[in-house]
Amino acid sequence: MKVAVLGAYQTKFGELWDKSLEDLIAEAVFGAVEESGISIDKIQIGFVGNMLSAITAGQNHLGALLSEITNLSVPFVRIEAACASGGLAVAQACLAIESGQYEVALVVGAEKMTDLSSEDIAQALMSAASEQERQAGLSFPGLYALMAQAYMHKFGAQEKDLAEVAVKNHYHASLNPKAQYPFEITLSDVLQSNLVSSPLKLLDCSPISDGAAALILCSEDFALKVKKNPVFIVGSGQASDTLSLSKRASLTELLSTQKAAKKAFAQAKLERKDIDFLEVHDCFTIAEILAIEDLGFYPKGRGFEAAAKSETKLGGNLPVNLSGGLKACGHPVGATGVKQVVEVYTQLNHLAGERQLKGASVGLTHNVGGTGGTAVVHILRKR
Amino acid sequence: MKVAVLGAYQTKFGELWDKSLEDLIAEAVFGAVEESGISIDKIQIGFVGNMLSAITAGQNHLGALLSEITNLSVPFVRIEAACASGGLAVAQACLAIESGQYEVALVVGAEKMTDLSSEDIAQALMSAASEQERQAGLSFPGLYALMAQAYMHKFGAQEKDLAEVAVKNHYHASLNPKAQYPFEITLSDVLQSNLVSSPLKLLDCSPISDGAAALILCSEDFALKVKKNPVFIVGSGQASDTLSLSKRASLTELLSTQKAAKKAFAQAKLERKDIDFLEVHDCFTIAEILAIEDLGFYPKGRGFEAAAKSETKLGGNLPVNLSGGLKACGHPVGATGVKQVVEVYTQLNHLAGERQLKGASVGLTHNVGGTGGTAVVHILRKR
């Protein structure tokens, strides 16, 4: 497959008290349109990834909101798949273009999370988990803590190995002006931060964030008329798994990630060694470790060594989460999967400033919903 | 375009106190699979249309729930577009098949609405409208009442003309064992029912319902291997409009319906005269009148005469809502757009029992979100 990315835009991520969901969507959409160089009326279909606005703002029907914002009457579709809503919106836009019925698609992911209290947003996020998990009193830190405990027990990883992921991603975020936390932290900062759910401490967890990101995607034919050397999405893989963590065979691997990666690599006709850098779903530090293993870049049980060895840091063999990741760039859930593609686009166009990976030509994004009930992988390249 | 419908299933619609959302989805999915004659593992992608489960049950991430129910790990995508969630799920499944990447798609629409109090569900439904409309204290009956008032004022329709739509649709429902209200009502029943929002009375309004519906869709090539003379979706049109009714140029027409119909007819290469019957979005009686006009079957301002003249009744020229429509078959919002396609499939296969339209060979479905922020039209035919 070959779907071009003509334009991309990310708003600042953070606690954006002065912006509404509508403001964030509008900024991202008009930003991506401007970057693309096409006029907005070339958009033929649009997808909006959002998880929580029904709960946080009593607002469903974001497709019609997008019609109002853009003043377009084309098809607009809201996609929801928990924290993978954004990545899935990208995947559906790719399908729409590949169907031959649409040449140009808008994708926007957005979430406004800080309007709820901590308790209420934690409860709202549990709508991504199963009824049984909610009834058991589990939270997402609790669910990922179970995965982390199982991983540490099985493979001998230590709490500091998890913490190294947070330190690395904060370093990357310190180079990213759009990041929610654009500053460095130390290993002892992480290890001494408040315990959330053992072994996960506050600084092992991604934050509650507001933000949006948008893309203009188009067919290869359309792209080559307007840009000389566009970035292309060359692989798009998606897979599902049980909603409940307890119904899976293993706590230490995500089958949905493995399957989505397999499909994306097959479509892209590329191998792991062809990938220069990754943006993966590090909602908790353990999640990045599982991701780089399940995506096939590290053997199962060895991913925890990557961050400590600086292999996944800018300057290493395989930089992971140059944006700062969910951990430090922020995690407005519906925006995350779209923002990952924005980051890869930015790197491939060598526009990433201080965090630019020299010679970046092929990048991969990996977005997860819940504890792995949904996973989406995209591979992007630029010659 | 040509996407085959291999199987279709509708649960009973009604106040289903003994069934959960999961139960309803499972019944519809397994029912459609059985009807299709294929094994469930042939499904390569699935779409679930649902509007409210985040609010009614604290449950998002229905794609992963579908993975758990079906025991499949293929891509599953939740689509939300208010009351058009089901129709949009059908449209996205068509795109997925037309992309050439998937041969067989599952579509399920489901909603479990009766677990909330009347006040809470009315408020939840307002998430399909705009923030300004919510702040103004409007409800959906209130919004459609504004449209009805404008229509009556402009075109001279009377309250009894609206009531005729309800009487007709209850007659159809009396022939449909799956209907929530399988009984007839009289004109005076409607006119004497409690006023909800003038001119709309209780029996002008569709009910709060539980229910689900599912479809197995596939490519033409796949279909011809397993069925001799399948039903095909030959046109799929979708369009958007402003979220707020107040931002539209007219209160008496839905531009989104007009545009969606135009696209569906162009794809199907059919004309209005080729259509034998319609399933339209009669969330309120006025909505059916607007629909048959905006779809191009009646001139603007004359649709209100159709029901009184029995033209849109079984036995008339153009039967509308043979299922009983949203009004009397019921309106579990996420299920409605899928159920409309189930009804057309059932009619085209001459399996509709007492409500069967003799010689039915081409049918149209029309599903609306909000007051017209989203509209979807599908045209189905069987030779």
PDB file of C-alpha atoms in Angstrom, chain B residues 21-192:
ATOM      1  CA  LEU B  21     -25.306  -4.992  25.651  1.00  0.00           C
ATOM      2  CA  GLU B  22     -22.912  -7.915  25.320  1.00  0.00           C
ATOM      3  CA  ASP B  23     -25.810 -10.397  25.145  1.00  0.00           C
ATOM      4  CA  LEU B  24     -27.475  -8.366  22.414  1.00  0.00           C
ATOM      5  CA  ILE B  25     -24.283  -8.049  20.373  1.00  0.00           C
ATOM      6  CA  ALA B  26     -23.578 -11.770  20.693  1.00  0.00           C
ATOM      7  CA  GLU B  27     -27.109 -12.771  19.632  1.00  0.00           C
ATOM      8  CA  ALA B  28     -26.978 -10.525  16.569  1.00  0.00           C
ATOM      9  CA  VAL B  29     -23.462 -11.548  15.533  1.00  0.00           C
ATOM     10  CA  PHE B  30     -24.007 -15.279  15.841  1.00  0.00           C
ATOM     11  CA  GLY B  31     -27.433 -14.937  14.202  1.00  0.00           C
ATOM     12  CA  ALA B  32     -25.966 -13.174  11.175  1.00  0.00           C
ATOM     13  CA  VAL B  33     -23.106 -15.659  10.919  1.00  0.00           C
ATOM     14  CA  GLU B  34     -25.571 -18.569  10.988  1.00  0.00           C
ATOM     15  CA  GLU B  35     -27.759 -16.945   8.349  1.00  0.00           C
ATOM     16  CA  SER B  36     -24.704 -16.345   6.141  1.00  0.00           C
ATOM     17  CA  GLY B  37     -23.777 -20.020   6.063  1.00  0.00           C
ATOM     18  CA  ILE B  38     -20.061 -19.241   6.463  1.00  0.00           C
ATOM     19  CA  SER B  39     -17.949 -20.099   9.474  1.00  0.00           C
ATOM     20  CA  ILE B  40     -17.156 -17.241  11.837  1.00  0.00           C
ATOM     21  CA  ASP B  41     -13.422 -17.470  11.211  1.00  0.00           C
ATOM     22  CA  LYS B  42     -13.945 -16.216   7.666  1.00  0.00           C
ATOM     23  CA  ILE B  43     -14.566 -12.752   9.123  1.00  0.00           C
ATOM     24  CA  GLN B  44     -11.542 -10.548   8.398  1.00  0.00           C
ATOM     25  CA  ILE B  45     -12.624  -7.218   9.862  1.00  0.00           C
ATOM     26  CA  GLY B  46     -15.529  -5.984  11.992  1.00  0.00           C
ATOM     27  CA  PHE B  47     -17.312  -2.696  12.676  1.00  0.00           C
ATOM     28  CA  VAL B  48     -19.541  -1.959  15.642  1.00  0.00           C
ATOM     29  CA  GLY B  49     -21.956   0.962  15.622  1.00  0.00           C
ATOM     30  CA  ASN B  50     -22.851   2.247  19.063  1.00  0.00           C
ATOM     31  CA  MET B  51     -23.542   5.691  20.427  1.00  0.00           C
ATOM     32  CA  LEU B  52     -24.056   5.586  24.161  1.00  0.00           C
ATOM     33  CA  SER B  53     -22.390   2.692  25.934  1.00  0.00           C
ATOM     34  CA  ALA B  54     -19.723   4.950  27.467  1.00  0.00           C
ATOM     35  CA  ILE B  55     -22.520   6.852  29.175  1.00  0.00           C
ATOM     36  CA  THR B  56     -25.043   4.073  29.782  1.00  0.00           C
ATOM     37  CA  ALA B  57     -22.591   1.410  30.937  1.00  0.00           C
ATOM     38  CA  GLY B  58     -19.195   3.078  31.347  1.00  0.00           C
ATOM     39  CA  GLN B  59     -18.060   0.860  28.472  1.00  0.00           C
ATOM     40  CA  ASN B  60     -15.984   2.123  25.563  1.00  0.00           C
ATOM     41  CA  HIS B  61     -13.657  -0.006  23.448  1.00  0.00           C
ATOM     42  CA  LEU B  62     -16.414  -2.160  21.959  1.00  0.00           C
ATOM     43  CA  GLY B  63     -14.032  -3.384  19.243  1.00  0.00           C
ATOM     44  CA  ALA B  64     -12.114  -5.329  21.875  1.00  0.00           C
ATOM     45  CA  LEU B  65     -15.409  -6.524  23.368  1.00  0.00           C
ATOM     46  CA  LEU B  66     -16.309  -7.869  19.923  1.00  0.00           C
ATOM     47  CA  SER B  67     -12.949  -9.636  19.800  1.00  0.00           C
ATOM     48  CA  GLU B  68     -13.801 -11.294  23.109  1.00  0.00           C
ATOM     49  CA  ILE B  69     -17.312 -12.270  21.959  1.00  0.00           C
ATOM     50  CA  THR B  70     -16.208 -13.699  18.608  1.00  0.00           C
ATOM     51  CA  ASN B  71     -12.867 -15.097  19.754  1.00  0.00           C
ATOM     52  CA  LEU B  72     -11.312 -13.442  16.699  1.00  0.00           C
ATOM     53  CA  SER B  73      -8.247 -11.182  16.740  1.00  0.00           C
ATOM     54  CA  VAL B  74      -8.943  -9.401  13.445  1.00  0.00           C
ATOM     55  CA  PRO B  75      -9.310  -5.610  13.291  1.00  0.00           C
ATOM     56  CA  PHE B  76     -12.464  -4.411  15.055  1.00  0.00           C
ATOM     57  CA  VAL B  77     -13.500  -0.773  14.855  1.00  0.00           C
ATOM     58  CA  ARG B  78     -16.147   1.118  16.777  1.00  0.00           C
ATOM     59  CA  ILE B  79     -17.960   3.788  14.791  1.00  0.00           C
ATOM     60  CA  GLU B  80     -19.947   6.554  16.481  1.00  0.00           C
ATOM     61  CA  ALA B  81     -22.111   9.097  14.715  1.00  0.00           C
ATOM     62  CA  ALA B  82     -25.012   9.517  17.123  1.00  0.00           C
ATOM     63  CA  CYS B  83     -28.162   7.797  15.768  1.00  0.00           C
ATOM     64  CA  ALA B  84     -26.359   7.190  12.455  1.00  0.00           C
ATOM     65  CA  SER B  85     -23.659   5.061  14.116  1.00  0.00           C
ATOM     66  CA  GLY B  86     -25.085   1.866  12.593  1.00  0.00           C
ATOM     67  CA  GLY B  87     -25.432   3.204   9.062  1.00  0.00           C
ATOM     68  CA  LEU B  88     -21.922   4.624   9.197  1.00  0.00           C
ATOM     69  CA  ALA B  89     -20.571   1.284  10.368  1.00  0.00           C
ATOM     70  CA  VAL B  90     -22.129  -0.288   7.258  1.00  0.00           C
ATOM     71  CA  ALA B  91     -20.549   2.405   5.073  1.00  0.00           C
ATOM     72  CA  GLN B  92     -17.075   1.890   6.578  1.00  0.00           C
ATOM     73  CA  ALA B  93     -17.368  -1.875   6.110  1.00  0.00           C
ATOM     74  CA  CYS B  94     -18.172  -1.255   2.442  1.00  0.00           C
ATOM     75  CA  LEU B  95     -15.027   0.887   2.124  1.00  0.00           C
ATOM     76  CA  ALA B  96     -12.941  -1.818   3.788  1.00  0.00           C
ATOM     77  CA  ILE B  97     -14.162  -4.397   1.295  1.00  0.00           C
ATOM     78  CA  GLU B  98     -13.721  -2.048  -1.637  1.00  0.00           C
ATOM     79  CA  SER B  99     -10.141  -1.331  -0.552  1.00  0.00           C
ATOM     80  CA  GLY B 100      -9.385  -4.896  -1.618  1.00  0.00           C
ATOM     81  CA  GLN B 101      -7.711  -5.605   1.721  1.00  0.00           C
ATOM     82  CA  TYR B 102     -10.638  -7.471   3.240  1.00  0.00           C
ATOM     83  CA  GLU B 103     -13.053  -9.950   1.685  1.00  0.00           C
ATOM     84  CA  VAL B 104     -15.483 -10.537   4.543  1.00  0.00           C
ATOM     85  CA  ALA B 105     -16.656  -7.962   7.080  1.00  0.00           C
ATOM     86  CA  LEU B 106     -18.899  -8.157  10.118  1.00  0.00           C
ATOM     87  CA  VAL B 107     -21.074  -5.182  11.000  1.00  0.00           C
ATOM     88  CA  VAL B 108     -23.010  -4.999  14.234  1.00  0.00           C
ATOM     89  CA  GLY B 109     -25.052  -2.150  15.652  1.00  0.00           C
ATOM     90  CA  ALA B 110     -26.249  -2.287  19.226  1.00  0.00           C
ATOM     91  CA  GLU B 111     -27.644  -0.123  21.974  1.00  0.00           C
ATOM     92  CA  LYS B 112     -28.846  -0.817  25.501  1.00  0.00           C
ATOM     93  CA  MET B 113     -30.794   2.298  26.509  1.00  0.00           C
ATOM     94  CA  THR B 114     -33.328   1.274  29.120  1.00  0.00           C
ATOM     95  CA  ASP B 115     -30.830   0.974  31.982  1.00  0.00           C
ATOM     96  CA  LEU B 116     -30.899   4.752  32.470  1.00  0.00           C
ATOM     97  CA  SER B 117     -33.767   6.805  33.832  1.00  0.00           C
ATOM     98  CA  SER B 118     -35.821   8.795  31.298  1.00  0.00           C
ATOM     99  CA  GLU B 119     -34.118  12.014  32.358  1.00  0.00           C
ATOM    100  CA  ASP B 120     -30.629  10.524  32.106  1.00  0.00           C
ATOM    101  CA  ILE B 121     -31.174   8.932  28.697  1.00  0.00           C
ATOM    102  CA  ALA B 122     -32.674  12.171  27.343  1.00  0.00           C
ATOM    103  CA  GLN B 123     -29.573  14.000  28.549  1.00  0.00           C
ATOM    104  CA  ALA B 124     -27.265  11.329  27.128  1.00  0.00           C
ATOM    105  CA  LEU B 125     -28.960  11.596  23.733  1.00  0.00           C
ATOM    106  CA  MET B 126     -28.266  15.323  23.713  1.00  0.00           C
ATOM    107  CA  SER B 127     -24.584  14.415  23.283  1.00  0.00           C
ATOM    108  CA  ALA B 128     -25.583  14.118  19.588  1.00  0.00           C
ATOM    109  CA  ALA B 129     -26.431  17.831  19.521  1.00  0.00           C
ATOM    110  CA  SER B 130     -24.253  20.891  20.028  1.00  0.00           C
ATOM    111  CA  GLU B 131     -23.097  22.450  23.276  1.00  0.00           C
ATOM    112  CA  GLN B 132     -25.139  25.569  22.453  1.00  0.00           C
ATOM    113  CA  GLU B 133     -28.279  23.462  21.985  1.00  0.00           C
ATOM    114  CA  ARG B 134     -27.695  21.703  25.296  1.00  0.00           C
ATOM    115  CA  GLN B 135     -27.128  25.021  27.038  1.00  0.00           C
ATOM    116  CA  ALA B 136     -30.339  26.380  25.501  1.00  0.00           C
ATOM    117  CA  GLY B 137     -32.228  23.548  27.205  1.00  0.00           C
ATOM    118  CA  LEU B 138     -33.252  21.887  23.964  1.00  0.00           C
ATOM    119  CA  SER B 139     -34.094  18.202  23.728  1.00  0.00           C
ATOM    120  CA  PHE B 140     -34.354  16.115  20.560  1.00  0.00           C
ATOM    121  CA  PRO B 141     -38.159  16.307  20.568  1.00  0.00           C
ATOM    122  CA  GLY B 142     -37.681  20.065  20.947  1.00  0.00           C
ATOM    123  CA  LEU B 143     -35.294  20.284  17.998  1.00  0.00           C
ATOM    124  CA  TYR B 144     -37.532  18.211  15.733  1.00  0.00           C
ATOM    125  CA  ALA B 145     -40.568  20.183  16.940  1.00  0.00           C
ATOM    126  CA  LEU B 146     -38.869  23.329  15.618  1.00  0.00           C
ATOM    127  CA  MET B 147     -38.476  21.601  12.260  1.00  0.00           C
ATOM    128  CA  ALA B 148     -42.107  20.450  12.348  1.00  0.00           C
ATOM    129  CA  GLN B 149     -43.382  23.942  13.211  1.00  0.00           C
ATOM    130  CA  ALA B 150     -41.377  25.466  10.377  1.00  0.00           C
ATOM    131  CA  TYR B 151     -42.611  22.791   7.960  1.00  0.00           C
ATOM    132  CA  MET B 152     -46.278  23.177   8.913  1.00  0.00           C
ATOM    133  CA  HIS B 153     -46.030  26.955   8.686  1.00  0.00           C
ATOM    134  CA  LYS B 154     -44.338  26.865   5.290  1.00  0.00           C
ATOM    135  CA  PHE B 155     -46.277  24.099   3.565  1.00  0.00           C
ATOM    136  CA  GLY B 156     -49.660  24.024   5.299  1.00  0.00           C
ATOM    137  CA  ALA B 157     -49.335  20.559   6.828  1.00  0.00           C
ATOM    138  CA  GLN B 158     -51.542  19.749   9.830  1.00  0.00           C
ATOM    139  CA  GLU B 159     -50.842  17.799  13.015  1.00  0.00           C
ATOM    140  CA  LYS B 160     -52.978  14.962  11.652  1.00  0.00           C
ATOM    141  CA  ASP B 161     -50.663  14.680   8.631  1.00  0.00           C
ATOM    142  CA  LEU B 162     -47.790  13.954  10.995  1.00  0.00           C
ATOM    143  CA  ALA B 163     -49.958  11.534  12.947  1.00  0.00           C
ATOM    144  CA  GLU B 164     -50.724   9.556   9.783  1.00  0.00           C
ATOM    145  CA  VAL B 165     -47.043   8.561   9.622  1.00  0.00           C
ATOM    146  CA  ALA B 166     -47.217   7.039  13.101  1.00  0.00           C
ATOM    147  CA  VAL B 167     -50.455   5.183  12.300  1.00  0.00           C
ATOM    148  CA  LYS B 168     -48.938   3.717   9.122  1.00  0.00           C
ATOM    149  CA  ASN B 169     -45.704   2.655  10.812  1.00  0.00           C
ATOM    150  CA  HIS B 170     -47.561   1.013  13.693  1.00  0.00           C
ATOM    151  CA  TYR B 171     -49.602  -0.896  11.104  1.00  0.00           C
ATOM    152  CA  HIS B 172     -46.370  -2.191   9.563  1.00  0.00           C
ATOM    153  CA  ALA B 173     -45.005  -3.028  13.011  1.00  0.00           C
ATOM    154  CA  SER B 174     -48.158  -5.018  13.765  1.00  0.00           C
ATOM    155  CA  LEU B 175     -46.926  -7.398  11.050  1.00  0.00           C
ATOM    156  CA  ASN B 176     -43.362  -7.573  12.433  1.00  0.00           C
ATOM    157  CA  PRO B 177     -42.718  -9.908  15.374  1.00  0.00           C
ATOM    158  CA  LYS B 178     -39.319  -8.248  16.030  1.00  0.00           C
ATOM    159  CA  ALA B 179     -40.961  -4.861  16.577  1.00  0.00           C
ATOM    160  CA  GLN B 180     -41.029  -3.159  19.975  1.00  0.00           C
ATOM    161  CA  TYR B 181     -44.673  -2.107  19.423  1.00  0.00           C
ATOM    162  CA  PRO B 182     -46.282  -4.796  17.249  1.00  0.00           C
ATOM    163  CA  PHE B 183     -49.742  -3.293  17.380  1.00  0.00           C
ATOM    164  CA  GLU B 184     -51.880  -0.765  15.554  1.00  0.00           C
ATOM    165  CA  ILE B 185     -52.844   2.690  16.762  1.00  0.00           C
ATOM    166  CA  THR B 186     -55.442   5.140  15.470  1.00  0.00           C
ATOM    167  CA  LEU B 187     -55.202   8.728  14.356  1.00  0.00           C
ATOM    168  CA  SER B 188     -57.021   9.864  17.477  1.00  0.00           C
ATOM    169  CA  ASP B 189     -54.630   7.831  19.671  1.00  0.00           C
ATOM    170  CA  VAL B 190     -51.790   9.924  18.273  1.00  0.00           C
ATOM    171  CA  LEU B 191     -53.598  13.246  18.388  1.00  0.00           C
ATOM    172  CA  GLN B 192     -54.794  12.663  21.951  1.00  0.00           C
TER     173      GLN B 192
END
